[in-house]
Amino acid sequence: MKDRSVNVTDGELFKPLVVLSAPIVAAQVLQVGYNLADTFWVGQLGADAVAALSYAWAIVFLMVSVGGGLTVAGTVLVSQHKGSGDFRQSHHVAGQTVSFVSVVAIVFAAAGYLSAPYLLAIVGATPGTAAHTYATDYTRVVFLGVIFMFWFFIFDALMRGWGDTRTPLYLMAGSVALNVALDPFLVLGFVDNPMFAWTGTESLQTTLFALTGFEGYGVKGAAIATVIARFFPAVIGLYLLLFGDVGLSPELSDFLLQRETVGKILDVGAPIGAEQGLRSGGIAAMTAIIALAGDDAVAAYGIVNRLASLLFLPALGFARGTETVVGQNLGAGHTDRAKRAVFLASATVAGAFFVVVAAAYPFAESITGVFLPPGDDAAGTVIEYGAAYIRIAGPAYVFLGVFQVVLGGFRGSGSTRAAMLLSVQELWLFRIPLSFVFLTAFGWGVVGVWYAVAISFVASALTTGAWFLRGTWTDSVVDPDDVDAPGGLEVADD
């Protein structure tokens, strides 16, 4: 396999930025495929099951966010060392990141499995209810497979820093396809499974049930499908890193943890991990606040969150592409080019989001209703809440897109502390306090929370944009005078 990295430090900027970011955006859209497939098939079990996913993801997202934040240090350090010409150090950082984050994953898996029931109660799931039981089962299975998630996150982050975003995309596509194929059978088994009705194979369903008696694992089945689907790209990614010709090629000695390198990873990655942890903790707090309005409100929140990820995750994809472009250009001493990349990415994301939100606006009820079975007693209320979110908070996602891209510029420069503070303000300064006040003191119900979301997106984009224009974020975190000889590097030209 050849090195597929993109040259972002010379020549025109917009095309390589798009070429680098497009596979990340596609991978993020595929990530939505995981979430929507889980939501759709679990939704066939009823509103309690959908609410369980919302509770579970508040906890899972906390774990994934902290670990994923640490892997971004690999992106920043690999990209800046490559930009400065120090390829050997890029390989070394890759090996150190794999080892360090793997240790973190094992710790998280043990702690998360044991504490899952208590954490779910904290975010609003009432112990003894069906939603709490389903959420506990789902969360524990995901924690058992968390190391596979982290391994793929590591591979994705390191290759992104090197400038290759296509290889992780191909692995993600296979993973999503496997998850989508497994979900209907692991969730529903061979009883009342609409997959057989759609394909006209009801007799096959009857035969399979007679042979196996398999009724599915319910909500837990969605978690099992996710873990299985994550296993394969994780193992393949590590194999390519060790034995494939993908550009990065750490030696075995690079995997032995060294205090100085781990210290640098923590220096860059800890603020990102803290940022992601605080944000995911904020999401958990939001779930707890919305739970005050009842399980129907939580179910609606879970659905619209997964729909919103169709916008949020592509924005995050462009932000991650911007991280690499900014990192490599700052490493090469091209400060103006790094700034211009942020402007170009912001304009692109804002324009795309405007079109998508305008197209979705008239169909708010229909879009929300796709994820609930007809005839469910709670479906009407959930659809009403979900449609209100799309109409109230939807337009503000244009600002959220710009907000995420600018944060990506900060992270790419190594200004991870500034990124942390500016990111955390959106939830803890604006969204959470306003949500609580609008829901309780003003008596606006869950619709008040949707207004708080919209206000938080707009306010955060304005404050972050103002900080960006100050221009104090452009110092590189690597010393361009302290580089090794780069040696040979063959870069793909397609």
Short mmCIF file of C-alpha atoms in Angstrom, two decimals:
data_model
loop_
_atom_site.label_atom_id
_atom_site.label_comp_id
_atom_site.label_asym_id
_atom_site.label_seq_id
_atom_site.Cartn_x
_atom_site.Cartn_y
_atom_site.Cartn_z
CA MET A 1 0.00 0.00 0.00
CA LYS A 2 1.43 3.39 -0.98
CA ASP A 3 1.58 6.57 1.05
CA ARG A 4 -1.66 8.45 0.32
CA SER A 5 -0.78 11.64 2.20
CA VAL A 6 -1.78 15.00 0.71
CA ASN A 7 0.68 17.88 0.27
CA VAL A 8 -0.88 20.86 2.09
CA THR A 9 2.15 23.11 2.57
CA ASP A 10 2.80 24.14 -1.06
CA GLY A 11 0.76 25.38 -4.03
CA GLU A 12 -2.94 26.17 -3.96
CA LEU A 13 -4.73 25.68 -0.66
CA PHE A 14 -8.44 25.13 -1.21
CA LYS A 15 -8.17 21.94 -3.29
CA PRO A 16 -5.80 20.07 -0.93
CA LEU A 17 -7.88 21.24 2.03
CA VAL A 18 -10.98 19.74 0.44
CA VAL A 19 -9.12 16.60 -0.69
CA LEU A 20 -7.84 16.11 2.85
CA SER A 21 -11.11 16.96 4.59
CA ALA A 22 -13.59 15.22 2.27
CA PRO A 23 -12.65 11.68 3.39
CA ILE A 24 -12.87 12.81 7.03
CA VAL A 25 -16.32 14.28 6.38
CA ALA A 26 -17.35 11.06 4.63
CA ALA A 27 -16.03 9.03 7.57
CA GLN A 28 -18.01 11.21 9.97
CA VAL A 29 -21.15 10.71 7.90
CA LEU A 30 -20.51 6.97 8.04
CA GLN A 31 -20.16 7.33 11.80
CA VAL A 32 -23.69 8.71 11.74
CA GLY A 33 -24.59 5.43 10.04
CA TYR A 34 -23.62 3.62 13.25
CA ASN A 35 -25.80 5.89 15.34
CA LEU A 36 -28.80 5.98 13.03
CA ALA A 37 -28.78 2.22 12.47
CA ASP A 38 -28.73 1.65 16.22
CA THR A 39 -31.50 4.21 16.75
CA PHE A 40 -33.71 2.82 13.98
CA TRP A 41 -33.54 -0.83 15.00
CA VAL A 42 -33.67 -0.15 18.73
CA GLY A 43 -36.59 2.18 18.01
CA GLN A 44 -38.58 -0.86 16.89
CA LEU A 45 -38.58 -1.89 20.56
CA GLY A 46 -40.36 1.31 21.67
CA ALA A 47 -39.72 4.64 23.35
CA ASP A 48 -38.14 3.12 26.49
CA ALA A 49 -35.46 1.50 24.36
CA VAL A 50 -34.73 4.76 22.51
CA ALA A 51 -34.53 6.61 25.83
CA ALA A 52 -32.07 3.94 27.03
CA LEU A 53 -29.78 4.75 24.09
CA SER A 54 -29.87 8.43 25.05
CA TYR A 55 -28.89 7.65 28.63
CA ALA A 56 -26.22 5.17 27.55
CA TRP A 57 -24.62 7.50 25.04
CA ALA A 58 -24.27 10.23 27.63
CA ILE A 59 -21.87 7.86 29.43
CA VAL A 60 -20.25 6.23 26.40
CA PHE A 61 -19.59 9.63 24.87
CA LEU A 62 -17.77 10.69 28.04
CA MET A 63 -15.40 7.74 27.75
CA VAL A 64 -14.90 8.01 24.01
CA SER A 65 -14.37 11.77 24.15
CA VAL A 66 -11.60 11.70 26.74
CA GLY A 67 -9.72 8.91 24.95
CA GLY A 68 -10.34 10.43 21.54
CA GLY A 69 -9.09 13.77 22.81
CA LEU A 70 -5.77 12.19 23.74
CA THR A 71 -5.37 10.78 20.22
CA VAL A 72 -5.61 14.31 18.80
CA ALA A 73 -2.20 14.93 20.35
CA GLY A 74 -0.93 12.36 17.86
CA THR A 75 -2.50 14.34 15.01
CA VAL A 76 -0.94 17.62 16.15
CA LEU A 77 2.55 16.27 16.86
CA VAL A 78 2.76 14.06 13.77
CA SER A 79 1.55 16.88 11.50
CA GLN A 80 3.92 19.51 12.90
CA HIS A 81 6.94 17.19 12.88
CA LYS A 82 6.15 16.24 9.29
CA GLY A 83 5.74 19.89 8.33
CA SER A 84 9.15 20.68 9.85
CA GLY A 85 10.72 17.74 7.99
CA ASP A 86 11.35 15.51 11.02
CA PHE A 87 9.77 12.29 9.75
CA ARG A 88 11.61 10.05 12.25
CA GLN A 89 10.03 11.91 15.14
CA SER A 90 6.60 11.52 13.51
CA HIS A 91 7.09 7.75 13.51
CA HIS A 92 8.21 7.82 17.15
CA VAL A 93 5.18 9.85 18.26
CA ALA A 94 2.91 7.37 16.43
CA GLY A 95 4.26 4.41 18.42
CA GLN A 96 4.09 6.27 21.71
CA THR A 97 0.50 7.34 21.09
CA VAL A 98 -0.60 3.77 20.37
CA SER A 99 0.93 2.44 23.59
CA PHE A 100 -0.18 5.24 25.88
CA VAL A 101 -3.79 5.44 24.70
CA SER A 102 -4.09 1.63 24.83
CA VAL A 103 -3.23 1.75 28.53
CA VAL A 104 -5.85 4.44 29.04
CA ALA A 105 -8.44 2.32 27.19
CA ILE A 106 -7.90 -0.67 29.48
CA VAL A 107 -8.37 1.49 32.57
CA PHE A 108 -11.52 3.05 31.12
CA ALA A 109 -12.97 -0.35 30.22
CA ALA A 110 -12.65 -1.70 33.75
CA ALA A 111 -13.89 1.47 35.45
CA GLY A 112 -16.78 1.98 33.04
CA TYR A 113 -18.06 -1.58 33.26
CA LEU A 114 -18.18 -1.54 37.05
CA SER A 115 -19.65 1.93 37.44
CA ALA A 116 -22.18 1.89 34.57
CA PRO A 117 -25.39 1.50 36.66
CA TYR A 118 -24.40 4.32 39.01
CA LEU A 119 -23.32 6.67 36.22
CA LEU A 120 -26.59 6.10 34.37
CA ALA A 121 -28.54 6.97 37.51
CA ILE A 122 -26.59 10.22 37.75
CA VAL A 123 -27.63 11.25 34.23
CA GLY A 124 -31.30 10.69 35.01
CA ALA A 125 -32.10 7.03 34.32
CA THR A 126 -34.23 5.76 37.22
CA PRO A 127 -32.89 2.47 38.64
CA GLY A 128 -35.35 -0.37 38.27
CA THR A 129 -36.99 1.03 35.15
CA ALA A 130 -36.77 -0.60 31.73
CA ALA A 131 -34.78 2.35 30.36
CA HIS A 132 -32.13 2.00 33.11
CA THR A 133 -31.85 -1.77 32.63
CA TYR A 134 -31.52 -1.49 28.85
CA ALA A 135 -28.99 1.32 29.16
CA THR A 136 -26.86 -0.64 31.64
CA ASP A 137 -26.72 -3.66 29.34
CA TYR A 138 -25.78 -1.50 26.34
CA THR A 139 -23.14 0.52 28.17
CA ARG A 140 -21.39 -2.49 29.69
CA VAL A 141 -21.05 -4.25 26.33
CA VAL A 142 -19.57 -1.11 24.76
CA PHE A 143 -17.07 -0.76 27.60
CA LEU A 144 -15.94 -4.36 27.09
CA GLY A 145 -15.02 -3.48 23.50
CA VAL A 146 -13.68 0.01 24.12
CA ILE A 147 -10.07 -0.87 23.31
CA PHE A 148 -11.08 -1.68 19.72
CA MET A 149 -12.73 1.73 19.42
CA PHE A 150 -9.60 3.40 20.76
CA TRP A 151 -7.27 1.51 18.44
CA PHE A 152 -9.19 2.73 15.42
CA PHE A 153 -9.33 6.28 16.82
CA ILE A 154 -5.53 6.15 17.20
CA PHE A 155 -4.96 4.92 13.66
CA ASP A 156 -7.35 7.53 12.28
CA ALA A 157 -5.70 10.38 14.23
CA LEU A 158 -2.14 9.41 13.32
CA MET A 159 -2.88 8.97 9.62
CA ARG A 160 -4.77 12.26 9.62
CA GLY A 161 -1.74 14.03 11.05
CA TRP A 162 0.42 12.44 8.34
CA GLY A 163 -2.01 13.73 5.72
CA ASP A 164 -3.70 10.44 4.72
CA THR A 165 -7.43 10.55 5.36
CA ARG A 166 -8.49 8.02 2.74
CA THR A 167 -7.16 4.84 4.33
CA PRO A 168 -9.15 5.35 7.57
CA LEU A 169 -12.22 6.12 5.44
CA TYR A 170 -12.04 2.76 3.68
CA LEU A 171 -11.80 0.95 7.02
CA MET A 172 -14.70 2.96 8.43
CA ALA A 173 -16.87 2.12 5.41
CA GLY A 174 -16.37 -1.61 5.96
CA SER A 175 -17.07 -1.23 9.66
CA VAL A 176 -20.34 0.63 9.11
CA ALA A 177 -21.51 -1.86 6.50
CA LEU A 178 -20.93 -4.70 8.97
CA ASN A 179 -22.73 -2.85 11.76
CA VAL A 180 -25.75 -2.09 9.57
CA ALA A 181 -25.91 -5.73 8.50
CA LEU A 182 -25.71 -7.08 12.06
CA ASP A 183 -28.08 -4.65 13.80
CA PRO A 184 -31.49 -5.96 12.67
CA PHE A 185 -30.67 -9.54 13.58
CA LEU A 186 -28.84 -8.97 16.86
CA VAL A 187 -31.50 -6.50 18.07
CA LEU A 188 -34.70 -8.23 16.90
CA GLY A 189 -33.62 -11.77 16.07
CA PHE A 190 -36.10 -13.81 14.05
CA VAL A 191 -39.35 -12.50 15.58
CA ASP A 192 -41.32 -9.61 14.01
CA ASN A 193 -38.20 -8.44 12.21
CA PRO A 194 -39.25 -5.99 9.46
CA MET A 195 -36.13 -6.87 7.46
CA PHE A 196 -37.79 -10.14 6.43
CA ALA A 197 -41.06 -8.38 5.51
CA TRP A 198 -39.19 -5.86 3.34
CA THR A 199 -37.39 -8.62 1.46
CA GLY A 200 -40.43 -10.90 1.20
CA THR A 201 -38.74 -13.68 3.19
CA GLU A 202 -41.17 -14.12 6.09
CA SER A 203 -41.07 -17.90 5.60
CA LEU A 204 -37.30 -17.82 6.09
CA GLN A 205 -37.82 -15.92 9.35
CA THR A 206 -40.26 -18.58 10.55
CA THR A 207 -37.81 -21.35 9.66
CA LEU A 208 -34.87 -19.64 11.35
CA PHE A 209 -36.86 -19.05 14.51
CA ALA A 210 -38.00 -22.67 14.58
CA LEU A 211 -34.37 -23.79 14.28
CA THR A 212 -32.83 -21.35 16.76
CA GLY A 213 -35.56 -19.83 18.91
CA PHE A 214 -33.51 -16.60 18.71
CA GLU A 215 -35.53 -13.51 19.67
CA GLY A 216 -32.61 -11.08 19.54
CA TYR A 217 -30.67 -9.40 22.31
CA GLY A 218 -32.72 -6.22 22.30
CA VAL A 219 -30.87 -3.02 23.10
CA LYS A 220 -27.80 -5.02 24.06
CA GLY A 221 -27.71 -6.41 20.51
CA ALA A 222 -26.97 -2.96 19.10
CA ALA A 223 -23.95 -2.71 21.39
CA ILE A 224 -22.73 -6.19 20.39
CA ALA A 225 -23.01 -5.24 16.71
CA THR A 226 -21.02 -2.06 17.31
CA VAL A 227 -18.20 -3.86 19.13
CA ILE A 228 -17.92 -6.56 16.45
CA ALA A 229 -17.94 -3.94 13.70
CA ARG A 230 -15.22 -1.92 15.47
CA PHE A 231 -12.96 -4.94 15.99
CA PHE A 232 -12.03 -5.50 12.36
CA PRO A 233 -10.95 -1.96 11.32
CA ALA A 234 -9.05 -1.61 14.61
CA VAL A 235 -6.96 -4.73 14.01
CA ILE A 236 -6.43 -3.94 10.32
CA GLY A 237 -5.40 -0.37 11.16
CA LEU A 238 -2.78 -1.51 13.65
CA TYR A 239 -1.48 -4.07 11.16
CA LEU A 240 -1.08 -1.38 8.48
CA LEU A 241 0.72 0.88 10.94
CA LEU A 242 3.15 -1.87 11.86
CA PHE A 243 3.63 -3.68 8.57
CA GLY A 244 1.95 -1.65 5.81
CA ASP A 245 3.56 0.98 3.60
CA VAL A 246 1.25 3.83 4.67
CA GLY A 247 3.92 6.48 5.30
CA LEU A 248 4.08 6.24 9.08
CA SER A 249 6.30 3.32 10.13
CA PRO A 250 7.09 3.24 13.85
CA GLU A 251 9.74 0.76 14.96
CA LEU A 252 9.16 -1.66 17.84
CA SER A 253 11.29 0.52 20.12
CA ASP A 254 8.89 3.41 19.50
CA PHE A 255 6.16 1.51 21.37
CA LEU A 256 8.16 1.45 24.62
CA LEU A 257 6.80 4.41 26.55
CA GLN A 258 9.28 7.25 27.14
CA ARG A 259 8.60 9.85 29.79
CA GLU A 260 9.56 12.84 27.62
CA THR A 261 7.31 11.86 24.70
CA VAL A 262 4.40 10.87 26.94
CA GLY A 263 4.82 14.22 28.65
CA LYS A 264 4.49 15.99 25.29
CA ILE A 265 1.44 13.89 24.40
CA LEU A 266 -0.15 14.85 27.71
CA ASP A 267 0.87 18.50 27.34
CA VAL A 268 -0.93 18.71 24.00
CA GLY A 269 -3.58 16.03 24.51
CA ALA A 270 -4.63 16.50 28.15
CA PRO A 271 -6.40 19.83 27.47
CA ILE A 272 -8.21 18.19 24.54
CA GLY A 273 -9.10 15.19 26.66
CA ALA A 274 -10.27 17.51 29.44
CA GLU A 275 -12.24 19.55 26.90
CA GLN A 276 -13.93 16.47 25.50
CA GLY A 277 -14.53 15.11 28.99
CA LEU A 278 -16.12 18.36 30.13
CA ARG A 279 -18.20 18.53 26.98
CA SER A 280 -19.39 14.95 27.32
CA GLY A 281 -20.05 15.59 31.01
CA GLY A 282 -22.07 18.55 29.83
CA ILE A 283 -24.02 16.31 27.47
CA ALA A 284 -24.73 14.03 30.43
CA ALA A 285 -25.89 17.07 32.42
CA MET A 286 -28.13 18.09 29.51
CA THR A 287 -29.65 14.60 29.49
CA ALA A 288 -30.32 14.88 33.22
CA ILE A 289 -31.98 18.28 32.75
CA ILE A 290 -34.15 17.03 29.89
CA ALA A 291 -35.07 13.99 31.99
CA LEU A 292 -36.95 16.43 34.23
CA ALA A 293 -39.42 16.71 31.35
CA GLY A 294 -39.89 12.90 31.17
CA ASP A 295 -38.69 9.92 29.15
CA ASP A 296 -40.54 11.11 26.02
CA ALA A 297 -38.42 14.26 26.04
CA VAL A 298 -35.26 12.17 26.50
CA ALA A 299 -36.27 9.91 23.61
CA ALA A 300 -36.83 12.95 21.38
CA TYR A 301 -33.47 14.36 22.45
CA GLY A 302 -31.80 11.08 21.51
CA ILE A 303 -33.37 11.08 18.07
CA VAL A 304 -32.59 14.72 17.25
CA ASN A 305 -29.04 14.31 18.55
CA ARG A 306 -28.46 11.54 16.06
CA LEU A 307 -30.07 13.58 13.30
CA ALA A 308 -28.00 16.61 14.31
CA SER A 309 -24.88 14.48 14.06
CA LEU A 310 -25.47 14.56 10.29
CA LEU A 311 -24.32 18.18 10.59
CA PHE A 312 -22.11 18.13 13.66
CA LEU A 313 -19.90 15.23 12.61
CA PRO A 314 -19.19 16.56 9.09
CA ALA A 315 -18.28 19.89 10.72
CA LEU A 316 -15.98 17.99 13.02
CA GLY A 317 -14.54 16.30 9.94
CA PHE A 318 -13.65 19.63 8.36
CA ALA A 319 -12.27 20.77 11.70
CA ARG A 320 -9.98 17.74 11.80
CA GLY A 321 -8.83 18.39 8.27
CA THR A 322 -8.09 21.96 9.33
CA GLU A 323 -6.04 20.63 12.27
CA THR A 324 -3.71 18.84 9.88
CA VAL A 325 -3.40 21.74 7.42
CA VAL A 326 -2.73 24.23 10.21
CA GLY A 327 -0.30 21.90 11.98
CA GLN A 328 1.80 21.11 8.92
CA ASN A 329 1.90 24.73 7.74
CA LEU A 330 2.87 26.08 11.15
CA GLY A 331 5.54 23.38 11.37
CA ALA A 332 6.82 24.61 7.99
CA GLY A 333 6.65 28.27 9.10
CA HIS A 334 3.70 29.22 6.84
CA THR A 335 1.57 31.18 9.32
CA ASP A 336 -0.52 33.14 6.80
CA ARG A 337 -1.35 29.95 4.93
CA ALA A 338 -2.51 28.33 8.17
CA LYS A 339 -4.85 31.26 8.89
CA ARG A 340 -6.23 31.20 5.36
CA ALA A 341 -7.06 27.50 5.72
CA VAL A 342 -9.32 28.29 8.68
CA PHE A 343 -11.19 30.98 6.73
CA LEU A 344 -11.69 28.70 3.72
CA ALA A 345 -12.92 25.77 5.80
CA SER A 346 -15.30 27.98 7.80
CA ALA A 347 -16.90 29.44 4.68
CA THR A 348 -17.29 26.01 3.10
CA VAL A 349 -18.95 24.47 6.16
CA ALA A 350 -21.28 27.44 6.73
CA GLY A 351 -22.51 27.36 3.14
CA ALA A 352 -23.11 23.61 3.16
CA PHE A 353 -24.96 23.71 6.49
CA PHE A 354 -27.26 26.50 5.30
CA VAL A 355 -28.38 24.37 2.35
CA VAL A 356 -28.93 21.22 4.43
CA VAL A 357 -30.89 22.97 7.19
CA ALA A 358 -33.09 24.77 4.64
CA ALA A 359 -33.87 21.45 2.94
CA ALA A 360 -34.74 19.67 6.20
CA TYR A 361 -36.85 22.45 7.72
CA PRO A 362 -40.20 21.68 6.01
CA PHE A 363 -40.03 17.95 6.84
CA ALA A 364 -39.31 18.11 10.58
CA GLU A 365 -42.15 15.78 11.68
CA SER A 366 -41.53 13.23 8.97
CA ILE A 367 -37.80 13.07 9.70
CA THR A 368 -38.33 12.52 13.42
CA GLY A 369 -41.09 9.96 12.89
CA VAL A 370 -38.86 7.63 10.87
CA PHE A 371 -37.24 6.38 14.07
CA LEU A 372 -40.39 5.32 15.91
CA PRO A 373 -42.74 2.41 15.22
CA PRO A 374 -46.31 3.31 14.14
CA GLY A 375 -48.87 2.92 16.87
CA ASP A 376 -46.49 3.53 19.77
CA ASP A 377 -48.44 5.44 22.44
CA ALA A 378 -45.59 7.87 23.05
CA ALA A 379 -44.67 8.38 19.39
CA GLY A 380 -46.83 11.48 18.87
CA THR A 381 -45.26 13.39 21.76
CA VAL A 382 -41.73 12.35 20.80
CA ILE A 383 -42.29 13.46 17.19
CA GLU A 384 -43.69 16.81 18.36
CA TYR A 385 -40.64 17.47 20.54
CA GLY A 386 -38.20 16.34 17.84
CA ALA A 387 -39.77 18.50 15.14
CA ALA A 388 -39.65 21.53 17.42
CA TYR A 389 -35.90 20.99 17.89
CA ILE A 390 -35.29 20.92 14.14
CA ARG A 391 -37.20 24.18 13.63
CA ILE A 392 -35.76 26.06 16.62
CA ALA A 393 -32.16 24.88 16.86
CA GLY A 394 -31.62 23.81 13.24
CA PRO A 395 -30.66 27.23 11.78
CA ALA A 396 -28.08 27.76 14.55
CA TYR A 397 -26.07 24.80 13.26
CA VAL A 398 -24.58 27.14 10.65
CA PHE A 399 -22.84 28.89 13.55
CA LEU A 400 -21.90 25.56 15.14
CA GLY A 401 -20.08 24.59 11.95
CA VAL A 402 -17.91 27.71 12.01
CA PHE A 403 -17.31 27.24 15.73
CA GLN A 404 -15.96 23.70 15.22
CA VAL A 405 -13.68 24.64 12.33
CA VAL A 406 -12.08 27.52 14.23
CA LEU A 407 -11.50 25.23 17.20
CA GLY A 408 -9.79 22.83 14.79
CA GLY A 409 -7.41 25.61 13.79
CA PHE A 410 -6.54 26.21 17.44
CA ARG A 411 -5.87 22.51 18.05
CA GLY A 412 -3.73 22.19 14.94
CA SER A 413 -1.51 24.98 16.20
CA GLY A 414 -1.12 23.27 19.57
CA SER A 415 -3.22 25.95 21.32
CA THR A 416 -5.23 23.20 22.96
CA ARG A 417 -5.81 25.10 26.19
CA ALA A 418 -7.50 27.96 24.34
CA ALA A 419 -9.54 25.40 22.37
CA MET A 420 -10.55 23.73 25.62
CA LEU A 421 -11.77 26.93 27.26
CA LEU A 422 -13.64 28.13 24.19
CA SER A 423 -15.25 24.74 23.60
CA VAL A 424 -16.32 24.27 27.20
CA GLN A 425 -18.01 27.69 27.30
CA GLU A 426 -20.61 26.56 24.76
CA LEU A 427 -22.03 23.97 27.15
CA TRP A 428 -21.17 25.13 30.64
CA LEU A 429 -21.46 28.90 30.22
CA PHE A 430 -24.37 29.08 27.81
CA ARG A 431 -26.30 25.90 27.05
CA ILE A 432 -26.62 24.19 30.44
CA PRO A 433 -27.51 27.22 32.58
CA LEU A 434 -29.97 28.56 30.01
CA SER A 435 -31.56 25.12 29.55
CA PHE A 436 -32.15 24.72 33.26
CA VAL A 437 -33.57 28.23 33.63
CA PHE A 438 -35.82 28.01 30.55
CA LEU A 439 -37.10 24.55 31.53
CA THR A 440 -37.71 25.15 35.22
CA ALA A 441 -37.84 28.85 36.15
CA PHE A 442 -39.56 30.01 32.96
CA GLY A 443 -41.72 26.89 32.63
CA TRP A 444 -41.08 26.57 28.88
CA GLY A 445 -40.64 22.81 29.07
CA VAL A 446 -38.32 20.96 26.73
CA VAL A 447 -38.92 23.56 23.99
CA GLY A 448 -37.07 26.04 26.22
CA VAL A 449 -34.06 23.72 26.09
CA TRP A 450 -34.14 23.85 22.29
CA TYR A 451 -33.95 27.68 22.44
CA ALA A 452 -31.02 27.43 24.84
CA VAL A 453 -29.20 25.17 22.36
CA ALA A 454 -29.67 27.69 19.54
CA ILE A 455 -28.46 30.61 21.67
CA SER A 456 -25.38 28.67 22.82
CA PHE A 457 -24.30 27.88 19.25
CA VAL A 458 -24.55 31.49 18.11
CA ALA A 459 -22.88 33.01 21.20
CA SER A 460 -19.99 30.51 21.14
CA ALA A 461 -19.28 31.06 17.45
CA LEU A 462 -19.06 34.82 18.03
CA THR A 463 -16.71 34.60 21.03
CA THR A 464 -14.48 31.99 19.37
CA GLY A 465 -14.30 33.99 16.14
CA ALA A 466 -13.26 37.08 18.11
CA TRP A 467 -10.44 35.13 19.79
CA PHE A 468 -9.28 33.77 16.43
CA LEU A 469 -9.04 37.29 14.97
CA ARG A 470 -6.68 38.30 17.80
CA GLY A 471 -4.07 36.10 16.07
CA THR A 472 -2.24 34.95 19.22
CA TRP A 473 -2.71 31.22 18.56
CA THR A 474 -0.18 30.63 15.78
CA ASP A 475 2.94 29.44 17.65
CA SER A 476 4.05 25.93 16.70
CA VAL A 477 4.56 23.34 19.44
CA VAL A 478 7.65 21.84 17.78
CA ASP A 479 11.03 23.49 17.37
CA PRO A 480 11.82 23.79 13.65
CA ASP A 481 15.54 24.07 14.44
CA ASP A 482 15.59 20.66 16.14
CA VAL A 483 14.79 18.17 13.38
CA ASP A 484 16.29 14.94 12.13
CA ALA A 485 17.07 14.28 8.49
CA PRO A 486 13.82 13.37 6.81
CA GLY A 487 15.09 10.60 4.57
CA GLY A 488 13.05 9.43 1.62
CA LEU A 489 9.30 9.86 1.38
CA GLU A 490 7.18 8.79 -1.56
CA VAL A 491 3.84 10.61 -1.63
CA ALA A 492 0.94 9.56 -3.81
CA ASP A 493 0.01 12.04 -6.53
CA ASP A 494 -3.65 11.05 -6.77
#
